[in-house]
Structures are given as C-alpha cells and as structure tokens.
Amino acid sequence: MTVDGAAGKITMDAGVLARPTFAVLPPLALYIHIPWCLKKCPYCDFNSHEVKGDAPEAAYVDALLADLEFALPSIWGRKVVSIFLGGGTPSLFSAAAIDRLLGGVRARVPLLPDAEITLEANPGTFERQKFAAFYAAGVNRLSLGVQSFDSAQLRALGRVHDADEARRAAEAALMIFGNVNLDLMYGLPRQTVQEACADLAAALSFSPPHLSFYHLTLEPNTLFHRHPPPLPDDDTAADIEDAVHATLDGAGYQHYETSAYAKAGRQCAHNANYWRFGDYLGIGAGAHSKLSFADRIVRQLRWKQPKQYLENVALGRPLQQEVDVTRGDIGFEFMLNALRLTAGVPTALFAERTGYPLSLVAHGMEAAVRRGLLDPDPASLKPTPLGRRFLNDLQMLFLGTQMSTQTSAPTSTSAKIRNASEAAPLVRIEATGIER
Ligand SMILES: C[S@@+](CC[C@H](N)C(=O)[O-])C[C@H]1O[C@@H](n2cnc3c(N)ncnc32)[C@H](O)[C@@H]1O
Ligand code: SF4
C-alpha cells in the first residue's frame, strides 16, 4: 500500500490475510497488579480495594508466582523487557514481600539486565527505610501518586496524605531512586489556572525526570460520579493544559505522550511498550494481557476481585477470560495506542506489531490525512497538532477495518487513556499501568 504525499492518496493492497503472521514477536513486558489501597479515593475506578486490616500479602505473592508459572508456556523463551508493579498501591506491601516477588519473577522468567522496574507508590505509605529496601530489592523507578501539592485539594480529593507528606515522599524518592515519575491531576474541584500553575511549580521544584498529568475525570461507579464536585469548565481546563504545556516545554520536558512529559532519555519504557503495541503479560487480580503467537493475538483477563483471584489461582485457573483479537479490531487497537505518541511510530511498525499489512487501515488513514488529523508523511503514523487536540476523533476513524471515509468536523478534545494494563483493552490504557 502507498500513501501519497499531502493529498493523502492511498492505494489498497489486493487482499488482507484472515490471520496475523509474525516473523518476530513484539517485545514482552510484565505487569503485576496489587489491588489494595489504604483508602479508596472518591474519583478512582481502578481495580483497587480499601484494605481491611492487613492485606494478605504472603498469600498474594504466592498466588502471583503461581499465576506466572501458569503463564510460562505462553511466553516460553521470551525475555521480559520491563516490569511495572501497579495498583492499587503496591507500596502498601512490605519490602520483604516485594523482594520475594521480584526474586520469584527472576527465577521464572529471563529479565533483560537493564530492565526498567517501576513501583507505584502513594505518599501516604511513605517510609524512607521501606523505599530504600524497595530499591535494594531491584525496583529502579518509582511512580509517586502525588495528585497535588495543595493540602486543601488533597482533602477535596479524599487523599490519605497532605502536601507536606507529598513533598517529603517526592524528595526522598528522588534521592533513593533518581528515576522518578510524579503523577499530578488537574481540573480539580474549583481549581483556577493560577492554582494549577502553582501545583506544577511545586512539582518542578523537585526537577523530576518524568511527570504525568491527568485531567481529572468523573468515572462511572465512583463517588465523584454520583456526587460530582464543582469542576472547572472546559475553557479553564483548556487554559490549564496550555499553561502546563508551555511551562514544561520551557523547563526542558518533552511532551512525548498525551499525558506524559519526560526529560531526555527518561521516557517510561514500560508504558512506551504499550503505546508501541508491544506485548504484555499482566498477572494479579483483574490484570489484562496481550500476547502474540505465530498466527494469533490473544487478550486475557484475570479474575477481578482479590478473593476470587486467590481462590481461582489456587484451583489452577487464573484466567477469567481469553479472546482472540480479531482482524476487525486490531487496526483500531494499534492506532488507539500509537497515536497517543507525539512523534507517532514508524509506519513499518504496524505490520511488525499487528501481523497484518498496512492496507488494513488504509481507509482510516486516508480519512485522517484528508481531515488534517494525521501527518501525510508515508514513513510515519503521526498525529498532526490538530490530531493530538482531537485525538478521540482521530482514533475513531480506525474503528472497524472497512471504515467509511466520510468526513465531518472534529468534535471532541477529550483524550483520556491511563494506565495500560488496568484498562479495558479497547477503551483505556495503565500501569495501569499507564502511569495510569
Ligand atoms: C494507580 S494510581 C497511582 C498510585 C497510587 N494508587 C496513588 O493513587 O497514589 C494511578 C494514577 O491514576 C490517576 N487517576 C486515578 N483516577 C483518575 C481519574 N478519575 N482521573 C484522572 N486520573 C486519575 C492518578 O493520578 C493516580 O496517581
Ligand atoms: S487513586 Fe490510587 S490510592 Fe486512590 S484508590 Fe485509586 S489506586 Fe488507590
């Protein structure tokens, strides 16, 4: 297939294979979900549960390792390029439990020597010694859920920590790990542009290598959805976004993905693998996987409720669901991820990672180029500035392989995809961990 310059003329290949074919499988990452938190935040729809008493960490680590063993035949001989311990709040677990978990993982799967190993932490669980012991256990990147450096906002968000605790945790995390992400949210209850800028300035005072900025969204099945707080209007939220982009650009951060900013060389390798449509094995309650084989791609979902997960792993059946990704979905799924990247991806990556020729998405590309949402350069699949602003519209053009190419004006600015592994595969991405 060819895409011809600014006119966006696309010629289709004669036919598209019924099944994918892979000469080389995509890189494989490992996501490990820890589903407990000190307290459930009122805006959060992640698979996280308020811990009652102590979390059953010994039993859960046993289950994770049994789950991994169960998965070994599906990843046989493949090296793991990164690990992300997401949640929930993995920093709720003791350092000894994380040490045993990572030791157990290393004993079962080959891990690249320089693999990025991220752990998500809540400042409310911060203890200097514990965080140093996480580092000694092999965690080499910390993702800290700060949300805001304003104590009044943290109260409004129902967080278990105040601004001082957030600052102390950020400072210590940078000293211990060096490689740190701070999660901030904006569009908080009654937040003004000035307040959002003050939050950003507080974050920048630590000079973190990586920052994630998420627009607070009202998710169904959350307290905030049932009782919405007074949120800033769309114009204010857009002004905050513009101010954040300008400030971070001036401070030397690359806005490399919809919600992620990094200093040079500090992009999150684990999340980059999701966005480049790599494979991932997700273990733990509710974790999602995408695994490629020579002639098919499967998605797996593990049992969501921690109790249900523990019981089913003990019975040797950690999977609640496994489905083949169809030819009809694959183009959209690839674009949903790849178009989040500011630089996009090389065009050749489509065939490499989906196992199908680019002609599968030719109609969508043609429509996107015509509407000015996709860069016409045939060497890359890259959103234009307009495409980034109207990312949902751009992504939707790839929904279904034989899309209609009728055009209409872009209608939405919303582009929320968070942590990859936690999310429903077709709708959202996180550490889950997306920095989710
Ligand atoms: C699993 S949590 C991170 C670690 C830890 N659980 C914490 O909250 O401190 C992932 C991140 O998702 C973001 N997040 C959660 N719910 C959100 C929502 N409704 N809208 C926007 N971002 C959200 C937050 O920034 C949060 O830090
Ligand atoms: S935002 Fe983080 S700490 Fe709060 S409930 Fe969700 S996962 Fe837990």
Coordinates of C-alpha atoms and ligand atoms in Angstrom, one line a residue:
M1 CA 0.0 0.0 0.0
T2 CA 1.2 3.6 -0.6
V3 CA 0.2 6.9 1.0
D4 CA 0.8 9.7 -1.5
G5 CA 2.0 13.0 0.0
A6 CA -0.2 15.8 1.2
A7 CA -3.1 14.7 -0.9
G8 CA -3.2 11.6 1.2
K9 CA -4.0 9.3 -1.7
I10 CA -3.9 5.7 -0.6
T11 CA -3.8 2.6 -2.8
M12 CA -5.1 -0.6 -1.2
D13 CA -3.4 -3.9 -1.4
A14 CA -5.5 -6.6 -3.1
G15 CA -6.4 -8.5 0.0
V16 CA -5.9 -8.8 3.7
L17 CA -5.0 -12.0 5.4
A18 CA -7.5 -13.7 7.7
R19 CA -5.0 -14.3 10.4
P20 CA -1.9 -12.3 11.5
T21 CA 1.6 -13.6 10.7
F22 CA 4.6 -12.8 12.8
A23 CA 8.2 -13.3 11.8
V24 CA 9.3 -11.8 15.1
L25 CA 7.2 -11.4 18.2
P26 CA 6.9 -8.0 19.8
P27 CA 8.9 -7.1 23.0
L28 CA 7.3 -8.5 26.1
A29 CA 6.7 -6.5 29.3
L30 CA 5.3 -7.8 32.7
Y31 CA 2.6 -6.0 34.6
I32 CA 1.9 -7.1 38.2
H33 CA -1.3 -5.8 39.8
I34 CA -1.5 -5.2 43.6
P35 CA -5.2 -4.4 44.3
W36 CA -5.2 -2.8 47.7
C37 CA -5.1 0.8 49.0
L38 CA -5.2 2.4 52.4
K39 CA -8.4 4.1 51.4
K40 CA -10.5 4.2 48.2
C41 CA -10.3 7.7 46.6
P42 CA -13.7 9.0 45.5
Y43 CA -12.6 9.6 41.9
C44 CA -10.9 6.3 41.3
D45 CA -12.2 3.4 39.2
F46 CA -9.1 1.3 39.2
N47 CA -9.4 -2.2 40.5
S48 CA -8.4 -1.1 44.0
H49 CA -9.9 -2.0 47.3
E50 CA -9.7 -0.4 50.7
V51 CA -7.6 -2.7 52.8
K52 CA -9.4 -4.1 55.8
G53 CA -6.8 -4.9 58.4
D54 CA -3.7 -6.3 56.8
A55 CA -3.5 -7.2 53.1
P56 CA -2.9 -10.9 52.7
E57 CA 0.5 -10.2 51.2
A58 CA 2.2 -13.6 51.7
A59 CA -0.8 -15.4 50.1
Y60 CA -1.0 -12.9 47.3
V61 CA 2.7 -13.1 46.4
D62 CA 2.3 -16.9 46.4
A63 CA -0.6 -16.5 44.0
L64 CA 1.2 -14.1 41.7
L65 CA 4.1 -16.5 41.4
A66 CA 1.7 -19.4 40.8
D67 CA -0.1 -17.3 38.2
L68 CA 3.3 -16.5 36.5
E69 CA 4.1 -20.2 36.4
F70 CA 0.7 -20.9 34.8
A71 CA 1.5 -18.3 32.1
L72 CA 5.0 -19.6 31.3
P73 CA 4.0 -21.8 28.4
S74 CA 2.5 -18.8 26.6
I75 CA 5.7 -16.7 26.9
W76 CA 8.2 -19.5 26.6
G77 CA 11.8 -18.4 25.7
R78 CA 10.8 -14.7 25.6
K79 CA 12.8 -12.1 27.5
V80 CA 10.9 -9.6 29.7
V81 CA 12.0 -6.0 28.9
S82 CA 10.3 -4.2 31.8
I83 CA 8.2 -4.8 34.9
F84 CA 5.5 -2.5 36.3
L85 CA 4.1 -3.1 39.8
G86 CA 0.9 -1.1 39.7
G87 CA -2.3 -0.8 41.6
G88 CA -3.9 -0.1 43.8
T89 CA -1.0 0.8 45.9
P90 CA 2.0 -1.6 45.6
S91 CA 3.9 0.5 48.2
L92 CA 1.4 -0.8 50.8
F93 CA 3.3 -4.2 50.6
S94 CA 6.4 -4.7 52.8
A95 CA 9.8 -4.5 51.1
A96 CA 10.3 -8.2 52.1
A97 CA 7.2 -9.1 50.1
I98 CA 8.3 -7.1 47.0
D99 CA 11.8 -8.6 47.3
R100 CA 10.4 -12.2 47.4
L101 CA 8.1 -11.3 44.5
L102 CA 10.9 -9.9 42.3
G103 CA 13.2 -12.8 43.2
G104 CA 10.5 -15.2 42.3
V105 CA 9.9 -13.5 38.9
R106 CA 13.6 -13.5 38.1
A107 CA 13.8 -17.2 38.9
R108 CA 11.0 -17.9 36.5
V109 CA 11.5 -15.6 33.5
P110 CA 14.6 -14.2 31.8
L111 CA 14.7 -10.5 32.5
L112 CA 16.9 -8.1 30.5
P113 CA 19.8 -7.0 32.7
D114 CA 18.9 -3.3 32.3
A115 CA 15.1 -3.8 32.6
E116 CA 13.1 -0.9 34.0
I117 CA 11.3 -2.0 37.2
T118 CA 8.7 0.6 38.3
L119 CA 6.7 0.5 41.5
E120 CA 3.6 2.7 42.1
A121 CA 3.6 4.4 45.5
N122 CA 1.2 6.6 47.5
P123 CA 2.9 9.3 49.6
G124 CA 0.6 8.1 52.5
T125 CA 2.6 4.9 52.6
F126 CA 6.0 6.6 52.6
E127 CA 8.8 5.4 54.9
R128 CA 12.4 6.2 54.0
Q129 CA 13.7 2.8 55.0
K130 CA 11.0 0.9 53.2
F131 CA 11.5 2.8 50.0
A132 CA 15.3 2.2 50.3
A133 CA 14.5 -1.5 50.7
F134 CA 12.3 -1.5 47.6
Y135 CA 15.4 -0.1 45.7
A136 CA 17.6 -2.8 47.2
A137 CA 15.0 -5.4 46.0
G138 CA 15.6 -4.2 42.4
V139 CA 12.9 -1.5 41.9
N140 CA 14.8 1.1 39.9
R141 CA 12.0 3.6 39.1
L142 CA 9.3 5.0 41.4
S143 CA 6.0 6.4 40.3
L144 CA 4.6 8.6 43.1
G145 CA 0.9 9.4 43.1
V146 CA 1.1 13.0 44.4
Q147 CA -2.0 14.4 42.6
S148 CA -1.5 17.9 44.0
F149 CA 0.8 19.8 46.3
D150 CA -2.1 21.7 47.8
S151 CA -3.4 20.3 51.1
A152 CA -6.9 21.7 50.5
Q153 CA -7.1 20.0 47.1
L154 CA -5.8 16.8 48.6
R155 CA -8.6 16.9 51.1
A156 CA -11.1 17.5 48.4
L157 CA -9.8 14.5 46.5
G158 CA -10.1 12.3 49.6
R159 CA -6.4 11.6 49.7
V160 CA -4.8 10.0 52.7
H161 CA -1.8 12.3 52.7
D162 CA -1.2 16.1 52.9
A163 CA 1.1 18.4 50.9
D164 CA 4.0 18.1 53.4
E165 CA 3.9 14.3 53.1
A166 CA 3.8 14.5 49.3
R167 CA 6.9 16.8 49.4
R168 CA 8.8 14.6 51.8
A169 CA 8.0 11.5 49.7
A170 CA 9.0 13.2 46.4
E171 CA 12.3 14.4 47.9
A172 CA 13.2 11.0 49.3
A173 CA 12.1 9.2 46.2
L174 CA 14.4 11.3 44.1
M175 CA 17.3 10.7 46.5
I176 CA 16.8 7.0 46.6
F177 CA 15.7 6.1 43.1
G178 CA 16.7 9.1 40.9
N179 CA 14.4 7.8 38.3
V180 CA 11.0 9.1 39.5
N181 CA 7.6 9.9 38.0
L182 CA 5.2 12.2 39.8
D183 CA 1.5 11.8 39.0
L184 CA -0.4 15.1 39.1
M185 CA -4.1 15.6 38.2
Y186 CA -5.6 18.9 37.0
G187 CA -9.1 20.2 36.5
L188 CA -9.5 19.6 40.3
P189 CA -12.6 20.9 42.2
R190 CA -12.8 24.7 41.8
Q191 CA -9.2 24.8 40.5
T192 CA -8.1 28.0 38.8
V193 CA -5.3 28.3 36.2
Q194 CA -3.1 30.0 38.8
E195 CA -3.6 27.2 41.3
A196 CA -2.8 24.6 38.7
C197 CA 0.3 26.5 37.8
A198 CA 1.3 26.7 41.4
D199 CA 1.0 22.9 41.6
L200 CA 3.1 22.5 38.6
A201 CA 5.8 24.9 40.0
A202 CA 5.8 22.8 43.2
A203 CA 6.4 19.7 41.2
L204 CA 9.1 21.3 39.1
S205 CA 11.0 22.4 42.2
F206 CA 12.0 18.7 42.6
S207 CA 13.1 18.5 39.0
P208 CA 11.6 15.0 38.5
P209 CA 12.8 13.2 35.4
H210 CA 9.2 12.3 34.5
L211 CA 5.7 13.9 35.1
S212 CA 2.3 12.5 34.3
F213 CA -0.6 15.0 34.1
Y214 CA -4.1 13.6 34.1
H215 CA -7.3 15.5 33.6
L216 CA -9.5 14.5 36.5
T217 CA -12.4 12.6 35.0
L218 CA -15.7 11.6 36.6
E219 CA -15.6 7.8 36.1
P220 CA -18.9 5.8 36.4
N221 CA -19.1 3.7 39.6
T222 CA -17.2 6.3 41.6
L223 CA -18.4 8.6 44.4
F224 CA -17.5 11.6 42.4
H225 CA -19.7 10.4 39.6
R226 CA -22.6 10.0 42.0
H227 CA -21.9 13.3 43.8
P228 CA -19.9 15.5 41.3
P229 CA -17.7 18.2 42.9
P230 CA -17.7 21.6 41.2
L231 CA -15.1 21.2 38.5
P232 CA -13.6 23.9 36.3
D233 CA -15.4 24.5 33.0
D234 CA -13.9 23.3 29.7
D235 CA -12.3 26.7 28.9
T236 CA -10.5 26.8 32.2
A237 CA -9.3 23.2 31.8
A238 CA -8.0 24.0 28.3
D239 CA -6.2 27.1 29.6
I240 CA -4.6 24.9 32.3
E241 CA -3.5 22.4 29.6
D242 CA -2.0 25.2 27.5
A243 CA -0.2 26.7 30.6
V244 CA 1.1 23.3 31.6
H245 CA 2.4 22.5 28.1
A246 CA 4.2 25.9 27.8
T247 CA 5.8 25.7 31.2
L248 CA 7.0 22.2 30.8
D249 CA 8.3 22.9 27.3
G250 CA 10.3 25.8 28.7
A251 CA 11.6 23.6 31.5
G252 CA 13.1 21.1 29.0
Y253 CA 10.5 18.4 29.2
Q254 CA 9.3 16.5 26.1
H255 CA 5.6 16.1 25.9
Y256 CA 6.0 12.7 24.4
E257 CA 2.6 11.2 25.0
T258 CA -0.9 12.6 25.7
S259 CA -0.4 12.7 29.5
A260 CA 3.3 12.2 29.9
Y261 CA 6.3 14.5 30.0
A262 CA 9.9 13.5 30.3
K263 CA 13.4 14.8 30.3
A264 CA 15.6 13.5 27.5
G265 CA 16.2 9.7 27.9
R266 CA 13.7 9.4 30.8
Q267 CA 10.5 8.3 29.0
C268 CA 8.8 5.4 30.7
A269 CA 10.0 2.2 28.8
H270 CA 7.2 0.1 30.2
N271 CA 4.4 2.4 29.0
A272 CA 6.2 3.1 25.7
N273 CA 5.9 -0.6 25.1
Y274 CA 2.1 -0.4 25.4
W275 CA 2.0 2.6 23.1
R276 CA 4.2 0.9 20.5
F277 CA 1.8 -2.1 20.7
G278 CA 4.2 -4.4 22.4
D279 CA 3.1 -7.5 24.2
Y280 CA 2.4 -7.6 27.9
L281 CA 1.7 -10.3 30.4
G282 CA -0.5 -9.0 33.2
I283 CA -0.6 -11.1 36.4
G284 CA -2.6 -10.3 39.5
A285 CA -6.3 -9.5 40.2
G286 CA -8.0 -8.0 37.2
A287 CA -4.8 -7.7 35.1
H288 CA -5.0 -7.6 31.3
S289 CA -2.6 -9.3 28.9
K290 CA -2.0 -9.0 25.2
L291 CA 0.2 -11.9 23.9
S292 CA 1.2 -12.6 20.3
F293 CA 1.8 -16.0 18.9
A294 CA 3.0 -17.0 15.4
D295 CA -0.5 -16.7 13.9
R296 CA -2.8 -15.1 16.5
I297 CA -3.0 -12.4 19.2
V298 CA -4.9 -13.1 22.4
R299 CA -6.2 -10.9 25.2
Q300 CA -6.5 -12.3 28.7
L301 CA -8.3 -11.1 31.7
R302 CA -7.6 -12.4 35.2
W303 CA -10.3 -12.6 38.0
K304 CA -11.0 -9.2 39.2
Q305 CA -11.9 -9.5 42.9
P306 CA -8.9 -10.2 45.0
K307 CA -10.7 -13.1 46.9
Q308 CA -12.0 -14.6 43.6
Y309 CA -8.5 -14.3 42.1
L310 CA -6.8 -16.0 45.1
E311 CA -9.4 -18.8 45.1
N312 CA -9.2 -19.4 41.3
V313 CA -5.4 -19.3 41.2
A314 CA -5.4 -22.0 44.0
L315 CA -7.5 -24.1 41.6
G316 CA -5.1 -23.6 38.8
R317 CA -7.3 -21.2 36.7
P318 CA -6.2 -17.6 37.0
L319 CA -7.9 -16.6 33.7
Q320 CA -11.4 -15.3 33.8
Q321 CA -11.4 -14.7 30.0
E322 CA -9.3 -15.2 26.9
V323 CA -10.2 -14.0 23.5
D324 CA -8.5 -13.8 20.1
V325 CA -8.1 -10.2 18.8
T326 CA -10.0 -10.1 15.6
R327 CA -8.8 -8.6 12.3
G328 CA -11.7 -6.2 12.7
D329 CA -10.3 -4.8 16.0
I330 CA -6.6 -4.9 15.5
G331 CA -6.2 -1.7 13.4
F332 CA -8.2 0.3 15.9
E333 CA -6.3 -1.1 18.9
F334 CA -2.9 -0.3 17.3
M335 CA -3.9 3.2 16.5
L336 CA -5.5 3.8 19.9
N337 CA -2.1 3.3 21.4
A338 CA 0.3 4.5 18.7
L339 CA -1.4 7.8 18.0
R340 CA -1.0 8.9 21.7
L341 CA 2.7 9.3 21.0
T342 CA 3.6 12.8 19.9
A343 CA 6.2 11.5 17.5
G344 CA 3.9 8.7 16.3
V345 CA 5.6 5.5 15.2
P346 CA 7.3 4.3 12.0
T347 CA 4.7 3.1 9.5
A348 CA 6.5 -0.3 9.3
L349 CA 5.7 -0.9 13.0
F350 CA 2.0 -1.5 12.1
A351 CA 2.8 -4.8 10.2
E352 CA 5.5 -5.7 12.6
R353 CA 3.2 -5.5 15.7
T354 CA -0.2 -6.5 14.3
G355 CA 0.9 -9.2 11.9
Y356 CA -1.3 -7.6 9.2
P357 CA -0.4 -5.3 6.2
L358 CA -1.0 -1.6 6.5
S359 CA -3.8 -1.8 3.9
L360 CA -6.0 -2.9 6.8
V361 CA -6.2 0.7 8.0
A362 CA -5.9 2.4 4.6
H363 CA -9.4 3.9 4.7
G364 CA -8.9 5.3 8.1
M365 CA -5.5 6.8 7.2
E366 CA -7.0 8.4 4.1
A367 CA -9.8 10.0 6.0
A368 CA -7.4 11.1 8.8
V369 CA -5.0 12.7 6.3
R370 CA -7.9 14.4 4.5
R371 CA -9.2 15.9 7.7
G372 CA -5.7 17.1 8.7
L373 CA -5.5 14.8 11.8
L374 CA -2.8 12.5 10.5
D375 CA 0.6 13.6 9.1
P376 CA 0.8 12.7 5.4
D377 CA 4.4 11.6 5.6
P378 CA 4.2 7.9 4.5
A379 CA 7.2 7.0 6.7
S380 CA 5.4 7.5 9.9
L381 CA 2.0 7.2 11.6
K382 CA 2.0 10.5 13.4
P383 CA -0.8 12.7 14.6
T384 CA -0.8 16.4 13.5
P385 CA -1.2 19.1 16.2
L386 CA -4.9 19.1 15.2
G387 CA -5.0 15.3 15.5
R388 CA -3.5 15.5 19.0
R389 CA -6.0 18.0 20.1
F390 CA -8.9 15.9 18.7
L391 CA -7.3 12.6 19.5
N392 CA -10.6 10.8 20.1
D393 CA -11.9 11.7 16.6
L394 CA -8.6 10.6 15.0
Q395 CA -8.7 7.2 16.8
M396 CA -12.3 6.7 16.0
L397 CA -11.5 6.8 12.3
F398 CA -9.9 3.4 12.7
L399 CA -12.8 1.7 14.4
G400 CA -13.6 -1.3 12.2
T401 CA -11.2 -2.1 9.3
Q402 CA -13.5 -1.2 6.5
M403 CA -14.4 2.2 7.9
S404 CA -16.5 4.7 6.0
T405 CA -14.2 7.5 5.0
Q406 CA -16.9 10.2 5.2
T407 CA -15.6 13.3 6.9
S408 CA -17.1 15.6 9.5
A409 CA -15.7 18.3 11.7
P410 CA -13.8 17.1 14.8
T411 CA -16.0 17.2 17.8
S412 CA -14.0 16.4 20.9
T413 CA -10.9 17.3 22.8
S414 CA -11.0 14.6 25.3
A415 CA -8.2 12.1 25.1
K416 CA -8.1 10.2 28.3
I417 CA -6.2 6.9 28.4
R418 CA -4.5 6.0 31.5
N419 CA -2.5 3.1 32.9
A420 CA -2.3 0.4 30.2
S421 CA -2.7 -2.9 31.8
E422 CA -5.5 -2.0 34.2
A423 CA -7.7 -0.6 31.4
A424 CA -10.3 -2.2 29.3
P425 CA -8.3 -3.1 26.2
L426 CA -10.4 -1.2 23.7
V427 CA -11.2 1.9 25.7
R428 CA -8.4 2.9 28.0
I429 CA -4.7 2.1 28.5
E430 CA -2.0 1.8 32.8
A431 CA 0.2 0.6 34.7
T432 CA -2.2 0.6 34.8
G433 CA -0.5 0.9 34.3
I434 CA -0.5 3.7 32.3
E435 CA 1.4 5.6 34.6
R436 CA -2.1 5.4 34.7
Ligands
LIG1 C1 -2.9 3.5 40.5 S1 -2.9 5.2 40.7 C2 -1.2 5.6 41.3 C3 -0.7 5.1 42.7 C4 -1.5 5.2 43.9 N1 -2.6 4.4 43.8 C5 -1.9 6.6 44.2 O1 -3.0 7.0 43.8 O2 -1.1 7.3 44.9 C6 -2.6 5.8 39.1 C7 -2.9 7.3 38.9 O3 -4.1 7.4 38.1 C8 -4.6 8.7 38.2 N2 -6.0 8.7 38.3 C9 -6.8 7.9 39.0 N3 -8.1 8.1 38.9 C10 -8.2 9.2 38.0 C11 -9.3 9.9 37.4 N4 -10.5 9.6 37.7 N5 -9.0 10.9 36.5 C12 -7.7 11.2 36.2 N6 -6.6 10.5 36.7 C13 -6.9 9.5 37.6 C14 -3.9 9.3 39.4 O4 -3.1 10.4 39.0 C15 -3.1 8.2 40.0 O5 -1.9 8.6 40.6
SF4_2 S1 -6.1 6.7 43.2 FE1 -4.5 5.3 43.9 S2 -4.7 5.4 46.1 FE2 -6.6 6.2 45.3 S3 -8.0 4.4 45.3 FE3 -7.1 4.7 43.2 S4 -5.4 3.3 43.2 FE4 -5.9 3.6 45.4

